[in-house]
Short mmCIF file of C-alpha atoms in Angstrom, two decimals:
data_model
loop_
_atom_site.label_atom_id
_atom_site.label_comp_id
_atom_site.label_asym_id
_atom_site.label_seq_id
_atom_site.Cartn_x
_atom_site.Cartn_y
_atom_site.Cartn_z
CA UNK A 1 52.99 -22.76 -11.39
CA UNK A 2 51.40 -19.45 -11.66
CA UNK A 3 51.17 -15.66 -10.35
CA UNK A 4 47.49 -16.57 -10.99
CA UNK A 5 48.22 -19.80 -9.77
CA UNK A 6 49.04 -19.14 -6.34
CA UNK A 7 45.86 -16.21 -6.55
CA UNK A 8 43.53 -18.92 -6.74
CA UNK A 9 44.63 -21.32 -4.17
CA UNK A 10 45.00 -18.07 -1.49
CA UNK A 11 41.72 -17.54 -2.33
CA UNK A 12 40.02 -21.19 -2.12
CA UNK A 13 42.03 -21.22 1.56
CA UNK A 14 40.22 -17.78 2.17
CA UNK A 15 37.05 -19.05 1.08
CA UNK A 16 36.81 -22.15 3.26
CA UNK A 17 37.90 -19.81 6.26
CA UNK A 18 34.73 -17.67 4.90
CA UNK A 19 32.99 -20.54 5.33
CA UNK A 20 33.63 -22.05 8.12
CA UNK A 21 33.17 -17.79 10.25
CA UNK A 22 30.07 -18.07 8.27
CA UNK A 23 28.30 -21.47 9.72
CA UNK A 24 30.16 -20.55 13.09
CA UNK A 25 28.43 -17.31 13.41
CA UNK A 26 25.04 -18.65 12.02
CA UNK A 27 25.37 -21.76 14.69
CA UNK A 28 25.75 -18.87 17.78
CA UNK A 29 22.97 -17.58 16.60
CA UNK A 30 20.54 -20.39 16.15
CA UNK A 31 22.00 -21.34 19.50
CA UNK A 32 20.63 -17.91 21.39
CA UNK A 33 17.21 -18.13 19.41
CA UNK A 34 17.05 -21.71 21.26
CA UNK A 35 18.50 -20.74 24.22
CA UNK A 36 15.66 -17.51 24.30
CA UNK A 37 13.48 -19.62 22.31
CA UNK A 38 12.88 -21.82 26.14
CA UNK A 39 13.29 -19.38 28.77
CA UNK A 40 10.02 -17.54 26.93
CA UNK A 41 8.06 -20.85 27.62
CA UNK A 42 9.28 -21.29 30.75
CA UNK A 43 8.25 -18.12 31.46
CA UNK A 44 5.34 -18.53 29.95
CA UNK A 45 4.81 -21.25 31.30
CA UNK A 46 5.46 -19.75 35.13
CA UNK A 47 2.66 -18.17 34.49
CA UNK A 48 -0.60 -18.85 33.10
CA UNK A 49 -2.71 -17.10 34.88
CA UNK A 50 -0.87 -13.52 33.77
CA UNK A 51 -2.57 -14.74 29.89
CA UNK A 52 -5.52 -15.62 31.35
CA UNK A 53 -6.51 -12.49 32.99
CA UNK A 54 -5.01 -10.68 29.11
CA UNK A 55 -7.42 -12.73 27.53
CA UNK A 56 -10.02 -11.33 29.92
CA UNK A 57 -9.35 -7.74 29.91
CA UNK A 58 -9.63 -8.22 25.62
CA UNK A 59 -13.32 -10.12 26.53
CA UNK A 60 -15.22 -7.91 28.84
CA UNK A 61 -12.80 -4.73 25.74
CA UNK A 62 -14.80 -6.39 23.43
CA UNK A 63 -17.70 -6.51 25.53
CA UNK A 64 -17.96 -2.96 26.35
CA UNK A 65 -17.76 -1.85 22.90
CA UNK A 66 -20.48 -4.21 21.74
CA UNK A 67 -22.90 -2.44 25.10
CA UNK A 68 -22.25 0.42 22.97
CA UNK A 69 -23.55 0.24 19.67
CA UNK A 70 -20.13 0.57 18.24
CA UNK A 71 -19.60 -2.62 17.22
CA UNK A 72 -21.96 -4.03 13.69
CA UNK A 73 -25.06 -5.60 13.86
CA UNK A 74 -25.92 -8.39 11.11
CA UNK A 75 -29.33 -5.90 9.91
CA UNK A 76 -26.15 -3.45 9.25
CA UNK A 77 -26.16 -3.94 5.45
CA UNK A 78 -24.15 -1.16 3.12
CA UNK A 79 -26.02 1.10 0.59
CA UNK A 80 -25.25 0.54 -2.77
CA UNK A 81 -23.11 3.27 -4.37
CA UNK A 82 -26.14 4.78 -6.45
CA UNK A 83 -28.01 5.53 -3.08
CA UNK A 84 -24.76 7.09 -1.68
CA UNK A 85 -24.11 8.97 -4.52
CA UNK A 86 -27.84 10.43 -4.49
CA UNK A 87 -27.75 11.17 -1.16
CA UNK A 88 -25.38 13.55 -1.83
CA UNK A 89 -26.50 15.16 -4.68
CA UNK A 90 -29.68 15.92 -2.39
CA UNK A 91 -27.74 16.92 0.36
CA UNK A 92 -25.78 20.05 -1.38
CA UNK A 93 -22.33 18.04 -2.28
CA UNK A 94 -20.59 17.46 -5.21
CA UNK A 95 -19.35 14.94 -6.77
#
């Protein structure tokens, strides 16, 4: 064997060790993600009323926004650009 053969053999062994370490790290990450997902799902299952109340708050906010008139209605159609430009010119704005 020459020096080149020894060098390549060492790289192969290091490559296998590196792959095993990467695989172990990836498995640890996946296991942790699964554990955290299970904890989150258990917490959400234990508190279903909290999710319902946030949906109710969101619906209440949307209803109050509609009452103020900030929400567009179906009758509101955008003006053509030519009308908007004519309005800008007649009001003194330069385009």
